[in-house]
Tab-separated table of C-alpha atoms and ligand atoms in Angstrom:
chain	number	residue	atom	x	y	z
A	189	UNK	CA	-66.777	10.374	-122.406
A	190	UNK	CA	-66.735	14.152	-122.682
A	191	UNK	CA	-63.630	16.229	-121.915
A	192	UNK	CA	-61.016	13.859	-123.300
A	193	UNK	CA	-57.491	15.107	-123.950
A	194	UNK	CA	-55.452	13.667	-126.848
A	195	UNK	CA	-51.665	13.948	-126.997
A	196	UNK	CA	-50.232	12.441	-130.196
A	197	UNK	CA	-52.009	14.571	-132.743
A	198	UNK	CA	-50.015	15.755	-135.725
A	199	UNK	CA	-49.930	18.738	-138.031
A	200	UNK	CA	-47.537	19.644	-140.856
A	201	UNK	CA	-46.071	22.842	-142.247
A	202	UNK	CA	-45.247	23.084	-145.962
A	203	UNK	CA	-41.616	22.027	-145.367
A	204	UNK	CA	-42.621	18.819	-143.563
A	205	UNK	CA	-45.715	17.900	-145.594
A	206	UNK	CA	-43.759	15.481	-147.772
A	207	UNK	CA	-44.532	11.851	-148.445
A	208	UNK	CA	-41.115	10.311	-147.785
A	209	UNK	CA	-40.792	8.988	-144.221
A	210	UNK	CA	-43.486	6.343	-144.465
A	211	UNK	CA	-44.559	6.554	-148.115
A	212	UNK	CA	-48.285	6.299	-148.801
A	213	UNK	CA	-50.094	5.676	-152.104
A	214	UNK	CA	-50.841	9.003	-153.756
A	215	UNK	CA	-54.584	8.987	-153.060
A	216	UNK	CA	-54.021	8.232	-149.357
A	217	UNK	CA	-51.322	10.880	-149.131
A	218	UNK	CA	-53.648	13.545	-150.544
A	219	UNK	CA	-56.164	12.729	-147.799
A	220	UNK	CA	-53.490	12.702	-145.075
A	221	UNK	CA	-51.991	15.974	-146.281
A	222	UNK	CA	-55.401	17.623	-146.086
A	223	UNK	CA	-55.893	16.347	-142.548
A	224	UNK	CA	-52.346	17.367	-141.482
A	225	UNK	CA	-52.632	20.925	-142.715
A	226	UNK	CA	-56.070	21.562	-141.183
A	227	UNK	CA	-56.306	22.635	-137.549
A	228	UNK	CA	-59.481	24.612	-136.949
A	229	UNK	CA	-62.041	23.108	-139.307
A	230	UNK	CA	-62.470	19.354	-139.754
A	231	UNK	CA	-60.187	18.551	-136.799
A	232	UNK	CA	-62.121	20.757	-134.409
A	233	UNK	CA	-65.507	19.472	-135.540
A	234	UNK	CA	-64.352	15.865	-135.027
A	235	UNK	CA	-63.148	16.814	-131.550
A	236	UNK	CA	-66.578	18.316	-130.813
A	237	UNK	CA	-68.369	15.278	-132.172
A	238	UNK	CA	-66.333	12.717	-130.202
A	239	UNK	CA	-65.844	14.447	-126.854
A	240	UNK	CA	-62.218	15.571	-127.230
A	241	UNK	CA	-61.831	18.824	-125.357
A	242	UNK	CA	-58.185	19.344	-126.182
A	243	UNK	CA	-55.438	18.145	-128.510
A	244	UNK	CA	-51.752	18.661	-127.836
A	245	UNK	CA	-50.465	19.354	-131.344
A	246	UNK	CA	-47.101	18.209	-132.684
A	247	UNK	CA	-45.323	17.983	-136.026
A	248	UNK	CA	-45.555	14.908	-138.276
A	249	UNK	CA	-42.723	12.330	-138.576
A	250	UNK	CA	-39.812	12.195	-139.228
A	251	UNK	CA	-39.742	15.931	-140.112
A	252	UNK	CA	-36.948	17.701	-138.189
A	253	UNK	CA	-35.178	14.467	-137.197
A	254	UNK	CA	-34.465	13.723	-140.884
A	255	UNK	CA	-32.630	16.999	-141.603
A	256	UNK	CA	-28.911	16.179	-141.168
A	257	UNK	CA	-27.709	19.798	-141.083
A	258	UNK	CA	-28.130	21.114	-137.504
A	259	UNK	CA	-28.624	24.760	-138.541
A	260	UNK	CA	-31.310	23.814	-141.058
A	261	UNK	CA	-32.948	21.474	-138.549
A	262	UNK	CA	-33.070	24.333	-136.067
A	263	UNK	CA	-34.554	26.689	-138.627
A	264	UNK	CA	-37.373	24.287	-139.555
A	265	UNK	CA	-38.046	23.439	-135.897
A	266	UNK	CA	-38.358	27.143	-135.039
A	267	UNK	CA	-40.658	27.741	-137.972
A	268	UNK	CA	-42.866	24.783	-137.024
A	269	UNK	CA	-42.961	25.834	-133.382
A	270	UNK	CA	-43.911	29.404	-134.282
A	271	UNK	CA	-46.706	27.990	-136.453
A	272	UNK	CA	-47.863	25.722	-133.616
A	273	UNK	CA	-47.877	28.679	-131.218
A	274	UNK	CA	-50.021	30.639	-133.662
A	275	UNK	CA	-52.607	27.827	-133.782
A	276	UNK	CA	-52.697	27.618	-129.987
A	277	UNK	CA	-53.171	31.375	-129.714
A	278	UNK	CA	-56.355	31.108	-131.792
A	279	UNK	CA	-57.944	28.461	-129.510
A	280	UNK	CA	-55.957	27.934	-126.303
A	281	UNK	CA	-59.019	26.243	-124.797
A	282	UNK	CA	-58.858	23.470	-127.441
A	283	UNK	CA	-55.204	23.265	-128.513
A	284	UNK	CA	-51.829	23.278	-126.788
A	285	UNK	CA	-48.481	22.341	-128.334
A	286	UNK	CA	-45.471	20.044	-128.049
A	287	UNK	CA	-42.205	21.372	-129.450
A	288	UNK	CA	-40.278	20.007	-132.427
A	289	UNK	CA	-36.572	19.939	-131.537
A	290	UNK	CA	-33.338	20.010	-133.586
A	291	UNK	CA	-31.823	17.072	-131.701
A	292	UNK	CA	-28.958	17.037	-134.239
A	293	UNK	CA	-27.287	19.490	-131.828
A	294	UNK	CA	-28.119	18.949	-128.140
A	295	UNK	CA	-27.357	22.586	-127.270
A	296	UNK	CA	-29.655	23.938	-129.982
A	297	UNK	CA	-32.351	21.437	-128.910
A	298	UNK	CA	-32.155	22.586	-125.282
A	299	UNK	CA	-32.275	26.229	-126.339
A	300	UNK	CA	-35.300	25.694	-128.575
A	301	UNK	CA	-37.121	23.732	-125.873
A	302	UNK	CA	-36.486	26.538	-123.401
A	303	UNK	CA	-37.803	29.116	-125.897
A	304	UNK	CA	-40.912	27.024	-126.553
A	305	UNK	CA	-41.680	26.417	-122.876
A	306	UNK	CA	-40.807	29.825	-121.458
A	307	UNK	CA	-41.752	32.169	-124.303
A	308	UNK	CA	-44.438	30.243	-126.195
A	309	UNK	CA	-46.032	28.319	-123.304
A	310	UNK	CA	-45.577	24.831	-124.835
A	311	UNK	CA	-46.411	21.842	-122.631
A	312	UNK	CA	-43.411	19.664	-123.599
A	313	UNK	CA	-41.603	18.224	-126.635
A	314	UNK	CA	-42.335	15.523	-129.209
A	315	UNK	CA	-39.307	14.087	-131.016
A	316	UNK	CA	-39.443	11.544	-133.852
A	317	UNK	CA	-36.864	8.981	-132.753
A	318	UNK	CA	-33.167	9.116	-133.640
A	319	UNK	CA	-31.746	12.025	-135.639
A	320	UNK	CA	-29.705	11.927	-138.805
A	321	UNK	CA	-26.700	14.092	-138.018
A	322	UNK	CA	-24.184	15.452	-140.538
A	323	UNK	CA	-25.260	13.054	-143.277
A	324	UNK	CA	-28.331	11.005	-144.115
A	325	UNK	CA	-26.643	7.710	-143.171
A	326	UNK	CA	-25.980	8.558	-139.533
A	327	UNK	CA	-28.508	7.632	-136.833
A	328	UNK	CA	-27.867	9.205	-133.435
A	329	UNK	CA	-29.745	7.998	-130.322
A	330	UNK	CA	-30.298	10.123	-127.234
A	331	UNK	CA	-28.749	7.837	-124.641
A	332	UNK	CA	-25.323	8.957	-125.922
A	333	UNK	CA	-23.217	11.045	-123.524
A	334	UNK	CA	-23.447	14.248	-125.568
A	335	UNK	CA	-27.179	14.387	-124.735
A	336	UNK	CA	-26.788	14.519	-120.942
A	337	UNK	CA	-26.816	18.362	-120.804
A	338	UNK	CA	-29.962	18.314	-122.967
A	339	UNK	CA	-31.689	15.939	-120.542
A	340	UNK	CA	-30.609	18.112	-117.632
A	341	UNK	CA	-32.395	21.005	-119.364
A	342	UNK	CA	-35.554	18.908	-119.889
A	343	UNK	CA	-35.546	17.964	-116.215
A	344	UNK	CA	-34.990	21.578	-115.156
A	345	UNK	CA	-37.818	22.823	-117.398
A	346	UNK	CA	-39.981	20.054	-115.895
A	347	UNK	CA	-41.845	19.100	-119.086
A	348	UNK	CA	-42.569	15.660	-120.628
A	349	UNK	CA	-40.647	14.376	-123.660
A	350	UNK	CA	-42.726	12.336	-126.134
A	351	UNK	CA	-40.546	9.813	-127.993
A	352	UNK	CA	-42.450	9.290	-131.254
A	353	UNK	CA	-41.655	6.577	-133.841
A	354	UNK	CA	-39.879	6.785	-137.162
A	355	UNK	CA	-38.665	4.067	-139.519
A	356	UNK	CA	-35.094	2.716	-139.275
A	357	UNK	CA	-32.611	3.901	-141.905
A	358	UNK	CA	-32.402	1.568	-144.948
A	359	UNK	CA	-29.030	0.245	-143.722
A	360	UNK	CA	-30.691	-0.782	-140.428
A	361	UNK	CA	-33.809	-2.210	-142.091
A	362	UNK	CA	-32.284	-5.257	-143.827
A	363	UNK	CA	-34.472	-7.586	-141.785
A	364	UNK	CA	-37.492	-6.079	-143.601
A	365	UNK	CA	-36.093	-6.656	-147.100
A	366	UNK	CA	-38.817	-8.068	-149.333
A	367	UNK	CA	-41.353	-7.396	-146.559
A	368	UNK	CA	-41.855	-3.666	-146.728
A	369	UNK	CA	-45.372	-4.095	-145.351
A	370	UNK	CA	-43.696	-4.536	-141.940
A	371	UNK	CA	-42.322	-0.984	-142.023
A	372	UNK	CA	-44.122	1.916	-140.367
A	373	UNK	CA	-46.871	1.398	-137.810
A	374	UNK	CA	-47.312	-2.318	-138.615
A	375	UNK	CA	-44.084	-3.337	-136.850
A	376	UNK	CA	-40.909	-1.280	-137.486
A	377	UNK	CA	-42.114	1.865	-135.670
A	378	UNK	CA	-42.715	-0.058	-132.468
A	379	UNK	CA	-39.458	-2.009	-132.688
A	380	UNK	CA	-37.436	1.144	-133.343
A	381	UNK	CA	-39.049	3.120	-130.523
A	382	UNK	CA	-38.981	0.311	-127.964
A	383	UNK	CA	-35.240	-0.199	-128.496
A	384	UNK	CA	-34.630	3.546	-128.196
A	385	UNK	CA	-36.606	3.634	-124.937
A	386	UNK	CA	-34.640	0.640	-123.585
A	387	UNK	CA	-31.368	2.340	-124.543
A	388	UNK	CA	-32.418	5.360	-122.469
A	389	UNK	CA	-33.301	3.111	-119.505
A	390	UNK	CA	-30.157	0.967	-119.679
A	391	UNK	CA	-27.833	3.948	-120.077
A	392	UNK	CA	-28.401	5.153	-116.526
A	393	UNK	CA	-30.065	8.353	-117.759
A	394	UNK	CA	-32.822	8.037	-115.149
A	395	UNK	CA	-30.346	7.510	-112.296
A	396	UNK	CA	-28.768	10.852	-113.239
A	397	UNK	CA	-32.109	12.568	-113.936
A	398	UNK	CA	-34.810	10.769	-111.946
A	399	UNK	CA	-37.469	13.423	-112.535
A	400	UNK	CA	-37.578	12.952	-116.334
A	401	UNK	CA	-40.927	11.924	-117.821
A	402	UNK	CA	-40.821	10.130	-121.174
A	403	UNK	CA	-44.071	9.462	-123.031
A	404	UNK	CA	-44.370	6.714	-125.636
A	405	UNK	CA	-47.392	5.980	-127.791
A	406	UNK	CA	-49.221	2.929	-129.132
A	407	UNK	CA	-49.817	1.521	-125.638
A	408	UNK	CA	-46.092	1.436	-124.936
A	409	UNK	CA	-44.715	0.087	-128.240
A	410	UNK	CA	-45.094	-3.500	-126.910
A	411	UNK	CA	-42.912	-2.807	-123.856
A	412	UNK	CA	-45.520	-3.602	-121.172
A	413	UNK	CA	-45.866	-7.122	-122.547
A	414	UNK	CA	-42.080	-7.554	-122.744
A	415	UNK	CA	-41.027	-6.067	-119.406
A	416	UNK	CA	-40.949	-9.252	-117.323
A	417	UNK	CA	-38.872	-11.135	-119.870
A	418	UNK	CA	-36.458	-8.235	-120.382
A	419	UNK	CA	-35.580	-8.205	-116.685
A	420	UNK	CA	-35.635	-11.941	-116.215
A	421	UNK	CA	-34.010	-13.318	-119.364
A	422	UNK	CA	-31.576	-15.978	-118.281
A	423	UNK	CA	-31.063	-14.519	-114.828
A	424	UNK	CA	-28.558	-17.294	-114.101
A	425	UNK	CA	-26.202	-16.154	-116.882
A	426	UNK	CA	-23.608	-13.874	-115.314
A	427	UNK	CA	-23.158	-10.475	-116.930
A	428	UNK	CA	-26.237	-10.886	-119.112
A	429	UNK	CA	-27.839	-7.736	-117.691
A	430	UNK	CA	-24.597	-5.800	-117.782
A	431	UNK	CA	-25.775	-2.235	-118.368
A	432	UNK	CA	-24.639	1.005	-116.706
A	433	UNK	CA	-28.034	1.683	-115.070
A	434	UNK	CA	-28.543	0.833	-111.387
A	435	UNK	CA	-32.047	-0.650	-111.410
A	436	UNK	CA	-34.245	-3.028	-113.380
A	437	UNK	CA	-35.896	-1.863	-116.597
A	438	UNK	CA	-39.267	-2.275	-114.905
A	439	UNK	CA	-38.156	0.215	-112.230
A	440	UNK	CA	-37.461	2.880	-114.865
A	441	UNK	CA	-40.485	1.982	-116.962
A	442	UNK	CA	-42.827	2.413	-113.995
A	443	UNK	CA	-41.099	5.544	-112.630
A	444	UNK	CA	-40.085	7.546	-115.711
A	445	UNK	CA	-42.463	6.481	-118.488
A	446	UNK	CA	-46.047	7.207	-119.442
A	447	UNK	CA	-47.843	5.625	-122.409
A	448	UNK	CA	-50.751	6.621	-124.640
A	449	UNK	CA	-53.434	4.699	-126.504
A	450	UNK	CA	-52.462	6.258	-129.862
A	451	UNK	CA	-53.155	3.871	-132.741
A	452	UNK	CA	-53.725	0.889	-130.444
A	453	UNK	CA	-57.422	0.690	-129.718
A	454	UNK	CA	-57.278	-2.756	-128.242
A	455	UNK	CA	-58.727	-3.664	-124.850
A	456	UNK	CA	-56.518	-6.703	-123.986
A	457	UNK	CA	-53.400	-4.559	-124.624
A	458	UNK	CA	-54.829	-1.750	-122.483
A	459	UNK	CA	-55.599	-4.153	-119.615
A	460	UNK	CA	-52.076	-5.599	-119.799
A	461	UNK	CA	-50.595	-2.080	-119.746
A	462	UNK	CA	-52.784	-1.203	-116.751
A	463	UNK	CA	-51.443	-4.237	-114.877
A	464	UNK	CA	-47.831	-3.276	-115.578
A	465	UNK	CA	-47.963	0.533	-115.279
A	466	UNK	CA	-51.183	1.229	-113.373
A	467	UNK	CA	-53.981	3.513	-114.544
A	468	UNK	CA	-52.100	6.680	-113.573
A	469	UNK	CA	-49.479	6.385	-116.321
A	470	UNK	CA	-51.730	5.733	-119.314
A	471	UNK	CA	-53.357	8.506	-121.368
A	472	UNK	CA	-55.852	8.588	-124.211
A	473	UNK	CA	-54.601	9.625	-127.673
A	474	UNK	CA	-55.693	9.140	-131.282
A	475	UNK	CA	-52.662	9.615	-133.610
A	476	UNK	CA	-54.611	11.837	-135.986
A	477	UNK	CA	-54.375	11.981	-138.984
A	478	UNK	CA	-52.943	8.478	-139.318
A	479	UNK	CA	-55.751	7.027	-137.207
A	480	UNK	CA	-59.369	8.112	-137.075
A	481	UNK	CA	-60.864	10.082	-134.204
A	482	UNK	CA	-64.091	8.041	-134.281
A	483	UNK	CA	-62.196	4.708	-134.030
A	484	UNK	CA	-60.191	5.913	-131.031
A	485	UNK	CA	-63.063	7.583	-129.199
A	486	UNK	CA	-65.768	4.956	-129.779
A	487	UNK	CA	-63.415	2.237	-128.546
A	488	UNK	CA	-62.177	4.174	-125.536
A	489	UNK	CA	-65.598	5.414	-124.451
A	490	UNK	CA	-66.968	1.856	-124.374
A	491	UNK	CA	-63.985	-0.323	-123.380
A	492	UNK	CA	-64.380	-2.454	-120.262
A	493	UNK	CA	-62.575	-0.459	-117.578
A	494	UNK	CA	-64.016	1.317	-114.555
A	495	UNK	CA	-65.428	4.821	-114.983
A	496	UNK	CA	-62.811	6.046	-112.521
A	497	UNK	CA	-59.991	4.626	-114.691
A	498	UNK	CA	-61.650	5.968	-117.857
A	499	UNK	CA	-61.688	9.436	-116.344
A	500	UNK	CA	-58.013	9.183	-115.333
A	501	UNK	CA	-56.852	7.811	-118.704
A	502	UNK	CA	-59.132	10.037	-120.768
A	503	UNK	CA	-58.388	13.293	-118.998
A	504	UNK	CA	-56.992	13.541	-115.475
A	505	UNK	CA	-53.530	12.021	-116.050
A	506	UNK	CA	-52.826	14.321	-119.015
A	507	UNK	CA	-54.058	17.376	-117.108
A	508	UNK	CA	-51.605	16.593	-114.317
A	509	UNK	CA	-48.576	15.552	-116.400
A	510	UNK	CA	-48.817	18.422	-118.885
A	511	UNK	CA	-49.913	20.978	-116.268
A	512	UNK	CA	-53.161	21.807	-118.048
A	513	UNK	CA	-54.893	22.933	-114.876
A	514	UNK	CA	-57.020	21.174	-112.275
A	515	UNK	CA	-60.673	20.277	-112.739
B	807	GRE	C1	-47.567	8.315	-136.855
B	807	GRE	O1	-47.294	9.497	-136.712
B	807	GRE	O2	-47.829	7.605	-135.891
B	807	GRE	C2	-47.582	7.718	-138.224
B	807	GRE	C3	-46.814	8.280	-139.229
B	807	GRE	C4	-46.842	7.715	-140.484
B	807	GRE	C5	-47.614	6.583	-140.730
B	807	GRE	C6	-48.358	6.045	-139.733
B	807	GRE	C7	-48.356	6.577	-138.469
B	807	GRE	O3	-46.071	9.352	-138.977
B	807	GRE	O4	-49.072	6.022	-137.476
B	808	ZN	ZN1	-47.989	9.628	-134.350
């Protein structure tokens, strides 16, 4: 399919091009670093070759979220966002950007998002899970009350918020001890991100701010498959579903969430997600440079869905959600 739009596509600046969040063997890291720091050469020719009209660019992970000092986090986020804006300016027909945000301080995060949207023309934000705040051992999640003014700003600016994975802190990763192969995209990323998304839903955030749009990758981090059981687990046990939110998790998932195909090029999972969310809330993505453009595109272009759904998932839904113009 020509004209695809891809949404979870990463770049790095010098300060974030470090091999620490999800360590790779040196040879692999050299390749990834090359891919992350290129925008207009290899990336663009792959897009041409595989029918990707546009990428929404974002920073790599965990980047800003792993800088405990709020002022320093803000400084790196601003630098990354200025760099992103510069890349978009060179080819606005092929690249747009999602903002990195210093979530360590909700007020700074709201201010930076407003700058990115209003002054730099960004299409939304992409944040790498919880933030370390004050010290490296503290993980702060965005369902907490101090983030409500931030979410009000996101709703007012009317842009999507992409909740991207990161690994749990070592103190929260004891279950993986001796099994480090389960960290990163194999399992821990999805677990971490799904729980964060459920925390947002259960907190009542979407009752207070019903127009928020959260995007999650990897065909929903296993949530579509889990949604029935989450809402139905032991329905006869009183108080089991005792959360502040007013509705079922499925209600929020189908009203406030969108998912992408990033790194999950698997037709049964896509069909399941389509049954739970419908074809209007699913969007094509690659997850470059951690996944290959040819793997994503060859699978998507040939997978067994209708041409109408392929067009929606490949292009139309992203154009609408990120206000990229009408065809
Ligand atoms: C990602 O951005 O999705 C990612 C990483 C690191 C390793 C694998 C991966 O940031 O998919
Ligand atoms: Zn990614």
